[in-house]
Coordinates of C-alpha atoms in Angstrom, one line a residue:
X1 CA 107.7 -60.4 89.1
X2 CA 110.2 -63.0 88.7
X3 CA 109.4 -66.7 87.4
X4 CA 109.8 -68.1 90.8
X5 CA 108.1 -65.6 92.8
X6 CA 104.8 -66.1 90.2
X7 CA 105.4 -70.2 90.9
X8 CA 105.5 -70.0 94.4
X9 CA 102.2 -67.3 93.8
X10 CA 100.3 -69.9 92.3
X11 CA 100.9 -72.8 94.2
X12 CA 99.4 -70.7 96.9
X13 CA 96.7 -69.0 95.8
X14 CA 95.5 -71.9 93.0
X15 CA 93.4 -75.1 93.6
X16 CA 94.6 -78.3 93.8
X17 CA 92.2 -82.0 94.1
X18 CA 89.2 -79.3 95.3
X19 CA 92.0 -78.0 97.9
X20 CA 92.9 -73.9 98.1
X21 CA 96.7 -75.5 98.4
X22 CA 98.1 -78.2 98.2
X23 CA 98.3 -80.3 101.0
X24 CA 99.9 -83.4 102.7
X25 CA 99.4 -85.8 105.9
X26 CA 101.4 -82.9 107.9
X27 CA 102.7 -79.1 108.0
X28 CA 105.9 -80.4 109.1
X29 CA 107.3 -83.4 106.9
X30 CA 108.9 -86.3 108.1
X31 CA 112.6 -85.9 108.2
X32 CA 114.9 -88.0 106.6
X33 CA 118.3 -89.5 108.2
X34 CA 121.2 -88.2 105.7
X35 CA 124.7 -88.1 105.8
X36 CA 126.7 -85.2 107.0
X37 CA 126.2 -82.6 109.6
X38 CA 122.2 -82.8 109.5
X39 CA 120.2 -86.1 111.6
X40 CA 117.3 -87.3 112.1
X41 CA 115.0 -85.1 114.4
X42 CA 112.3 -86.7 115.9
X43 CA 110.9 -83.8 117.5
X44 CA 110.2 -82.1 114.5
X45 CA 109.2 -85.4 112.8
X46 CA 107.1 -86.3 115.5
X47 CA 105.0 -83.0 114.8
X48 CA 102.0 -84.6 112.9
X49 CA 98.5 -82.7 112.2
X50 CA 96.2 -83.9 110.6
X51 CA 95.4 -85.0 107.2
X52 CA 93.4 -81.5 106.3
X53 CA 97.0 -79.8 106.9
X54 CA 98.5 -76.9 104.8
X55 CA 101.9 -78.1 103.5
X56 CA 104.9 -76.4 103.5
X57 CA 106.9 -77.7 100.7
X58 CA 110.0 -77.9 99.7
X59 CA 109.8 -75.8 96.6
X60 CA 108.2 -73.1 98.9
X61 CA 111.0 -74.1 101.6
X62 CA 113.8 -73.0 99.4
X63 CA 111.8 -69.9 98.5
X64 CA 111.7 -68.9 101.6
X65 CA 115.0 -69.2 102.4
X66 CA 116.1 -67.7 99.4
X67 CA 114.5 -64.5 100.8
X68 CA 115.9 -64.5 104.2
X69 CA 119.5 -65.3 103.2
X70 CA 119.1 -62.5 100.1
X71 CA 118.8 -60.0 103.5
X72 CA 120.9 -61.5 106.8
X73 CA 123.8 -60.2 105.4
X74 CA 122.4 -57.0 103.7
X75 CA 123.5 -54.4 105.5
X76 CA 121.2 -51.3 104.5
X77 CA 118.8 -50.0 104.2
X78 CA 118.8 -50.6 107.9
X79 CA 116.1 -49.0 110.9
X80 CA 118.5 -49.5 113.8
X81 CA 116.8 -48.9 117.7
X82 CA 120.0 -47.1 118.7
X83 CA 120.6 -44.7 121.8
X84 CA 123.7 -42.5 121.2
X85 CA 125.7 -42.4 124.1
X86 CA 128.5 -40.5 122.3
X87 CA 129.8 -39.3 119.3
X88 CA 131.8 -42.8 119.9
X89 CA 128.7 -44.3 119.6
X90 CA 127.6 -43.4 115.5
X91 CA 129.2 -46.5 114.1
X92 CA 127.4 -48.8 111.0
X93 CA 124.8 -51.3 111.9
X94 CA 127.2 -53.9 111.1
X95 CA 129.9 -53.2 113.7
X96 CA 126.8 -52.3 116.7
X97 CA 125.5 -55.7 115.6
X98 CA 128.0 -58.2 113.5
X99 CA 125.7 -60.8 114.1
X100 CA 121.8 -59.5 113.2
X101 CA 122.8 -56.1 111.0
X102 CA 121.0 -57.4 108.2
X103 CA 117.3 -57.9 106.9
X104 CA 116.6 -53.7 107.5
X105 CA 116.3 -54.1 111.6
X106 CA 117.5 -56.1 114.2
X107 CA 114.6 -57.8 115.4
X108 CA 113.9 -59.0 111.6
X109 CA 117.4 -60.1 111.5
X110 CA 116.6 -62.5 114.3
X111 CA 113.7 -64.1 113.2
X112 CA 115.0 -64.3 109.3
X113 CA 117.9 -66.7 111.3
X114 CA 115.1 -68.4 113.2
X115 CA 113.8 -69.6 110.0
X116 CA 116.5 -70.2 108.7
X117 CA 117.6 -72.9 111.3
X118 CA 113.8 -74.0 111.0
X119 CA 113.5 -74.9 107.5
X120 CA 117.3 -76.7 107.9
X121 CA 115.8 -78.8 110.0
X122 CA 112.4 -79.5 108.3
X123 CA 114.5 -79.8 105.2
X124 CA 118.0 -80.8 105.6
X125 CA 118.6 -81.5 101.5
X126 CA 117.1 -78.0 100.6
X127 CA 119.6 -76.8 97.7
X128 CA 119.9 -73.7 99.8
X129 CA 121.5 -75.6 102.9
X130 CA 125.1 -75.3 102.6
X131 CA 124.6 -71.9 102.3
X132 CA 122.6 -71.5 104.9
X133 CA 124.9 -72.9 107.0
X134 CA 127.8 -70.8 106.3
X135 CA 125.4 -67.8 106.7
X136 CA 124.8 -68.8 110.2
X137 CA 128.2 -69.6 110.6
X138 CA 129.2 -65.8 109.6
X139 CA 127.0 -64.5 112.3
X140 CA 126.5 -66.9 115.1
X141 CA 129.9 -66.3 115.8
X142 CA 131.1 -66.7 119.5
X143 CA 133.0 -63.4 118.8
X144 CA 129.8 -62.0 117.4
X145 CA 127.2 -63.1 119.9
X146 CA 129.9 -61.1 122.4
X147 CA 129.5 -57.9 120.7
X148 CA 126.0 -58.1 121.0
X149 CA 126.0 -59.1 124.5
X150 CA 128.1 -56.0 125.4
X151 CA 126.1 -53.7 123.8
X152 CA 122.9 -54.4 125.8
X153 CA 125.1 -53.6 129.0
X154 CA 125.7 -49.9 127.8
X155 CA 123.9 -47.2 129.2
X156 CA 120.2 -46.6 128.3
X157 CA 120.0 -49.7 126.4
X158 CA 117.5 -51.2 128.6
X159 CA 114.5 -51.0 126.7
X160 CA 116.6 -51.7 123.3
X161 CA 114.0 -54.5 121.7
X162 CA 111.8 -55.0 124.2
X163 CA 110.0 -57.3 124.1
X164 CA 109.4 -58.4 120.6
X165 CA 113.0 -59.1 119.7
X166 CA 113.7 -60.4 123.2
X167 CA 111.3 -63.1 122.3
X168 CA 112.3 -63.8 119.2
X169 CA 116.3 -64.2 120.2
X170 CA 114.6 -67.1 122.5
X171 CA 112.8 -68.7 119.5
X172 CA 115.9 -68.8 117.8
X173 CA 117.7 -70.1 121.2
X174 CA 114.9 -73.0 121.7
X175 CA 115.0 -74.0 118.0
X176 CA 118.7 -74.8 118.3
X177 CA 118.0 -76.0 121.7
X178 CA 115.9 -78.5 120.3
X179 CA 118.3 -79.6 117.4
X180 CA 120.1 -82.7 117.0
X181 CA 122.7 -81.3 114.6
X182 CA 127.0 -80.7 115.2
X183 CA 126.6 -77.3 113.8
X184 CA 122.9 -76.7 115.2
X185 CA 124.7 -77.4 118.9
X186 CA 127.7 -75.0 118.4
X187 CA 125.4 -72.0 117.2
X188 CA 123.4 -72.9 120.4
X189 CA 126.3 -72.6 122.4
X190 CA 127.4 -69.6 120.9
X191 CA 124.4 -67.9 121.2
X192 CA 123.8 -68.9 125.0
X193 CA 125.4 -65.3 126.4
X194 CA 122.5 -63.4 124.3
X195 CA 119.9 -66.0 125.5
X196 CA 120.9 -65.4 129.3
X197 CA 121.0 -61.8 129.4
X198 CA 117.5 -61.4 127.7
X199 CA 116.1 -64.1 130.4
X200 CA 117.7 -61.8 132.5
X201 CA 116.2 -59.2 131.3
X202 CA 112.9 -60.9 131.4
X203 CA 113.0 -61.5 135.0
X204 CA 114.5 -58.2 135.9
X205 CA 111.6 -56.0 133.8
X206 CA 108.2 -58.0 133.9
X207 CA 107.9 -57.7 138.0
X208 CA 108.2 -53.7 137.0
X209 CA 105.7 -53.5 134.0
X210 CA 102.2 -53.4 136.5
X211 CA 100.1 -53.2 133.2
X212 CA 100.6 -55.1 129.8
X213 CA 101.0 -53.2 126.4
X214 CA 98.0 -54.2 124.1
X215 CA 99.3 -52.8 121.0
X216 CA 99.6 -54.8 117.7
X217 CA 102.9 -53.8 116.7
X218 CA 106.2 -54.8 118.6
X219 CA 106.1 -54.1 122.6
X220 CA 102.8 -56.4 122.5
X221 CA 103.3 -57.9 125.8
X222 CA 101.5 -60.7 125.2
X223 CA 103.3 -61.8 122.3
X224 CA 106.5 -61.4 124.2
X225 CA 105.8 -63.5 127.4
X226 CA 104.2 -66.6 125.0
X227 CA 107.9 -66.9 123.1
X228 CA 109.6 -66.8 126.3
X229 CA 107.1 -68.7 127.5
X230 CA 107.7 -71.4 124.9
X231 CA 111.8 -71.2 125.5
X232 CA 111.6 -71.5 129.7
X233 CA 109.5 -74.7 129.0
X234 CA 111.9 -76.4 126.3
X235 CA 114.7 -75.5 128.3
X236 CA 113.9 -76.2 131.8
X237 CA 114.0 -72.8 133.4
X238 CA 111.4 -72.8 136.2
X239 CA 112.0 -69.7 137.1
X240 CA 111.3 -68.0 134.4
X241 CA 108.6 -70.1 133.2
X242 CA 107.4 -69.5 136.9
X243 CA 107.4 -65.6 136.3
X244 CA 105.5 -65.5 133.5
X245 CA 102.6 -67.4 134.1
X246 CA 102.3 -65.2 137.4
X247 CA 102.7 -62.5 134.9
X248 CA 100.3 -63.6 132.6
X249 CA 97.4 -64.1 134.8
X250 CA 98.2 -60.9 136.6
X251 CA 97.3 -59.0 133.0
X252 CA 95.2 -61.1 131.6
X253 CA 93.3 -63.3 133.9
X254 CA 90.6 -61.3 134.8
X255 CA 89.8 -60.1 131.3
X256 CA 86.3 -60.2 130.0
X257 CA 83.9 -58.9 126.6
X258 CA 87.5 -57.9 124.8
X259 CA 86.3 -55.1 122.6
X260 CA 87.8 -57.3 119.4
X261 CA 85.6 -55.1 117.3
X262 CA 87.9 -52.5 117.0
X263 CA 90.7 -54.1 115.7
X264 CA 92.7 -54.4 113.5
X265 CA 94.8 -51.4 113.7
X266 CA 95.8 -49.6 110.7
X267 CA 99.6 -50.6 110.7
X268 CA 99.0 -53.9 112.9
X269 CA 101.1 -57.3 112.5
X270 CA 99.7 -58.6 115.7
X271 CA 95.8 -59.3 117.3
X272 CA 96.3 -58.0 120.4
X273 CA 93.0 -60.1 121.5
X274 CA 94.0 -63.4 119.4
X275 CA 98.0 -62.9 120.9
X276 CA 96.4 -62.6 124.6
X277 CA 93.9 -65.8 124.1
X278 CA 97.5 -67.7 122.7
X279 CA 99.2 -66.9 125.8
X280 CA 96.6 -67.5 128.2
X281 CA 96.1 -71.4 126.4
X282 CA 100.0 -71.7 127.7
X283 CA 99.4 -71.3 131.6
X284 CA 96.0 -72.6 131.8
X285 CA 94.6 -76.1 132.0
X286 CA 91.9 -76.7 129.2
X287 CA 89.0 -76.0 131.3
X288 CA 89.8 -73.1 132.5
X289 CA 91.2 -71.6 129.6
X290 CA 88.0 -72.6 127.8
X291 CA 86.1 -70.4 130.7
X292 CA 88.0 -67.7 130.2
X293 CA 88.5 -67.2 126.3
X294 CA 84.3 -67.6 126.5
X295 CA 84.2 -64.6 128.8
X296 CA 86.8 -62.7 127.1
X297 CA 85.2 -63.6 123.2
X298 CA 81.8 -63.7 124.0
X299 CA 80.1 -63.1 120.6
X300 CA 82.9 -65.9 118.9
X301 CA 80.4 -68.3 118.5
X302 CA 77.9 -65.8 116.4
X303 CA 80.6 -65.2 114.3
X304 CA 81.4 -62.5 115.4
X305 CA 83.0 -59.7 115.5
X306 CA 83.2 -59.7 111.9
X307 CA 86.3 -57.6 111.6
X308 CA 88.1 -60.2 113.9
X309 CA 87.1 -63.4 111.9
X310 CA 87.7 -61.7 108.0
X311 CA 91.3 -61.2 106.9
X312 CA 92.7 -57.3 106.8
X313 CA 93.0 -55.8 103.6
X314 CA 96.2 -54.7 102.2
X315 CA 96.4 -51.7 99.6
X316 CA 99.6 -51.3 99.0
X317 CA 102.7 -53.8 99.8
X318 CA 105.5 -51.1 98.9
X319 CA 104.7 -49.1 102.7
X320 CA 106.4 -50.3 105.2
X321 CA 103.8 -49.9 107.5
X322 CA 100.9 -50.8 105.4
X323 CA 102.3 -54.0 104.8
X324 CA 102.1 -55.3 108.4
X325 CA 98.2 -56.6 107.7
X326 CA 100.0 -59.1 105.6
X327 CA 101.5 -60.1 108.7
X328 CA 99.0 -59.8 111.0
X329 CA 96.5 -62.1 108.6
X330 CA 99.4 -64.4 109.2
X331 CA 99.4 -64.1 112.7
X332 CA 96.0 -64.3 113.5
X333 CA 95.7 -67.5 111.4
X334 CA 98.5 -69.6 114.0
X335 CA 96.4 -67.7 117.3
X336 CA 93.5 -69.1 116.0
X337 CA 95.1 -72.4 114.8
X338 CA 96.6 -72.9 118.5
X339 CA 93.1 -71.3 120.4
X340 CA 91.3 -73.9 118.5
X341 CA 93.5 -76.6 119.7
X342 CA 93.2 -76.2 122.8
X343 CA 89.6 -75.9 123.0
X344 CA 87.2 -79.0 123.2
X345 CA 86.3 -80.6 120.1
X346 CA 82.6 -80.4 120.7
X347 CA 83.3 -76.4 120.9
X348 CA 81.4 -74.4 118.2
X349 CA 84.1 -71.6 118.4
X350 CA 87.0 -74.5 117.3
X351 CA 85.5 -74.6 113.8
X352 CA 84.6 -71.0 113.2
X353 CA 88.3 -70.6 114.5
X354 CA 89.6 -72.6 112.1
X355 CA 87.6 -71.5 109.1
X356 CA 88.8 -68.1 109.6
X357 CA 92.4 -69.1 110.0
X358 CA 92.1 -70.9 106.7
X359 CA 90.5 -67.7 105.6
X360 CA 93.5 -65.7 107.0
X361 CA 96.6 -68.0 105.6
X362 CA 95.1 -68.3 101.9
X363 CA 94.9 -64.7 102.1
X364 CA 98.3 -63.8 103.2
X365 CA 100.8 -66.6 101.9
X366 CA 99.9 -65.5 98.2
X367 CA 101.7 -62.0 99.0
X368 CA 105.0 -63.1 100.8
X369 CA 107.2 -62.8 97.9
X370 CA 105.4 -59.5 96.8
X371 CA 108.8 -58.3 95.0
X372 CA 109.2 -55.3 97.8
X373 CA 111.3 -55.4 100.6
X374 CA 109.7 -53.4 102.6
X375 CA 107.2 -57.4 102.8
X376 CA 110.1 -59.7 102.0
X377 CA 112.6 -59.0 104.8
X378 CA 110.3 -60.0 107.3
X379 CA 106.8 -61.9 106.2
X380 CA 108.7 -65.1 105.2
X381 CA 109.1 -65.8 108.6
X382 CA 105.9 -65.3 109.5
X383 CA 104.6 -68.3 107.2
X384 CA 107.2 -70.6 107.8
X385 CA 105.9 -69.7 111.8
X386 CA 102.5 -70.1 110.3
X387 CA 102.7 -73.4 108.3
X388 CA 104.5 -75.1 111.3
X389 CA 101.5 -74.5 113.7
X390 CA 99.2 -77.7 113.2
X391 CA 95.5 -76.9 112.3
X392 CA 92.7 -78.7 114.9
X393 CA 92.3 -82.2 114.0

């Protein structure tokens, strides 16, 4: 373990002032007005939890971004979701996809630039930024964004990502949406064409798919429709946002005693009960959705079920698939951040929500930079997701 993986290690996992980690006023720090390319952005300033709120740094920041740019450009070893037309068709991850070849799958890829933009804008002095920007530069091309806009129209590329990496190609598009920065605006632009044919997408599919995929790995249909979900809003697109609340309450609405027991899943990154009840606080009003997550969790406030609440255990970080509990502990702790939210405060399931999310994170950010990359390509991204979602005041 390097010197700065054991730092950032024990400025998770040791106390600090009676604290598990250090903390600060808010998850997502004030942002200064500096010269150059990067502003002021008040929406991601104006982002204030309160004062019992995990901090992200800016030590662990750079860390993080150190990880994701050590893989957006890394070429192999690469999992690519690839239908051979032709012989034509066996060509290197890197001409398929010139912009998201990297970080061992395309999907990964995506989110690692996500972040990326993210922590720019949380931190636009991180000692990482230049580089970060000519990372995104490199592959949020025009030319690139093109490529990866035709290959989606070849044959039997339908399904290709759907809908996890659908979703996260909108996170990416909404974060740049929602950036006041030159470069920030040209990458949006850029990546508009990609953005468009996965609404597309979107509207073409879901009216198809009668019944939602509850699985807590990538299709989880949930998971998909609360990213879109979160892009049609910050972007105006009533239609979309339209289709999947219809969509949403179609799978979900009428969804009661959620057998939560039986999770988690041996190679899970997701809660398929936890992703649902984060969706369904999107297209509800608070009442309602506080009817229904009662029906749908009815033993939450006995604490139970036990394997819900208690973070997954992880026994060995080098498997690919093992390692997902590390993200689904993450996961579950920003679905039960957000459920708790959005539930009244007098609620006994807010607090028992937000105990175990605590629970979840301390557990999880210690083993981000676990020295593998079969972890580090893809859990950074998780946390930063993670340590931007406000904990219930």
């Amino acid at each position: 373990m390097s010197r700065l993986t054991f730092a950032l290690v024990l400025s998770l996992v040791l106390p600090s002032s009676s604290l598990w980690l250090k903390r600060s006023a808010a998850v997502v720090p004030q942002v200064p007005v500096v010269a150059g390319p990067s502003e002021a952005d008040p929406q991601i300033a104006s982002l204030q939890p309160g004062p019992d709120q995990l901090s992200l740094t800016r030590e662990q920041a750079s860390h993080f971004a150190q990880l994701a740019l050590k893989c957006i450009q890394k070429e192999y070893p690469n999992k690519p979701e690839h239908v051979i037309n032709a012989q034509s068709d066996v060509l290197s991850p890197r001409i398929l996809h010139p912009a998201f070849y990297g970080c061992y799958d395309w999907h990964s890829s995506v989110h690692g630039h996500w972040m990326l933009v993210r922590l720019l804008r949380l931190f636009p002095s991180l000692p990482e930024a230049q580089e970060i920007r000519s990372g995104l530069n490199a592959n949020l091309s025009a030319e690139s964004i093109a490529v990866e806009v035709a290959y989606l129209k070849q044959p039997n590329r339908q399904s290709f990502e759907r809908t996890y990496g659908w979703a996260w190609l909108l996170k990416l598009a909404e974060e740049l949406h929602s950036w006041n920065d030159t470069d920030g605006r040209t990458w949006f632009r850029n990546l508009q064409p990609l953005a468009e044919a996965l609404v597309n997408q979107y509207i073409v599919f879901m009216p198809k798919q009668t019944d939602p995929i509850r699985t807590g790995v990538h299709p989880n249909t949930a998971f998909g429709l609360a990213f879109a979900m979160d892009y049609a809003q910050t972007v105006g697109n009533q239609k979309l946002e339209s289709l999947i609340a219809e969509r949403s309450r179609t799978y979900f609405g009428r969804d009661v005693n959620y057998p939560a027991s039986w999770e988690p899943g041996g190679e899970d990154f997701f809660s398929p009960a936890l992703m649902e009840a984060d969706l369904m606080r999107r297209v509800m009003n608070p009442a309602a959705f506080r009817r229904w997550f009662h029906r749908f969790l009815p033993q939450l406030n006995s604490n139970q079920p036990a394997a819900l609440l208690h973070p997954a255990v992880v026994t060995d970080r080098t498997d690919p698939k093992l390692v997902h509990l590390d993200g689904l502990n993450l996961s579950r702790a920003w679905c039960m951040r957000s459920i708790a939210r959005a539930l009244p405060l007098n609620d006994p399931a807010r607090r028992i929500l937000a105990e175990s999310a605590r629970l979840h994170a301390r557990d999880a950010l210690a083993h981000v930079a676990s020295g593998d990359y079969a972890g580090e390509h893809w859990l950074a991204s998780f946390a930063v997701y993670l340590l931007s979602t406000p904990t219930p005041p």
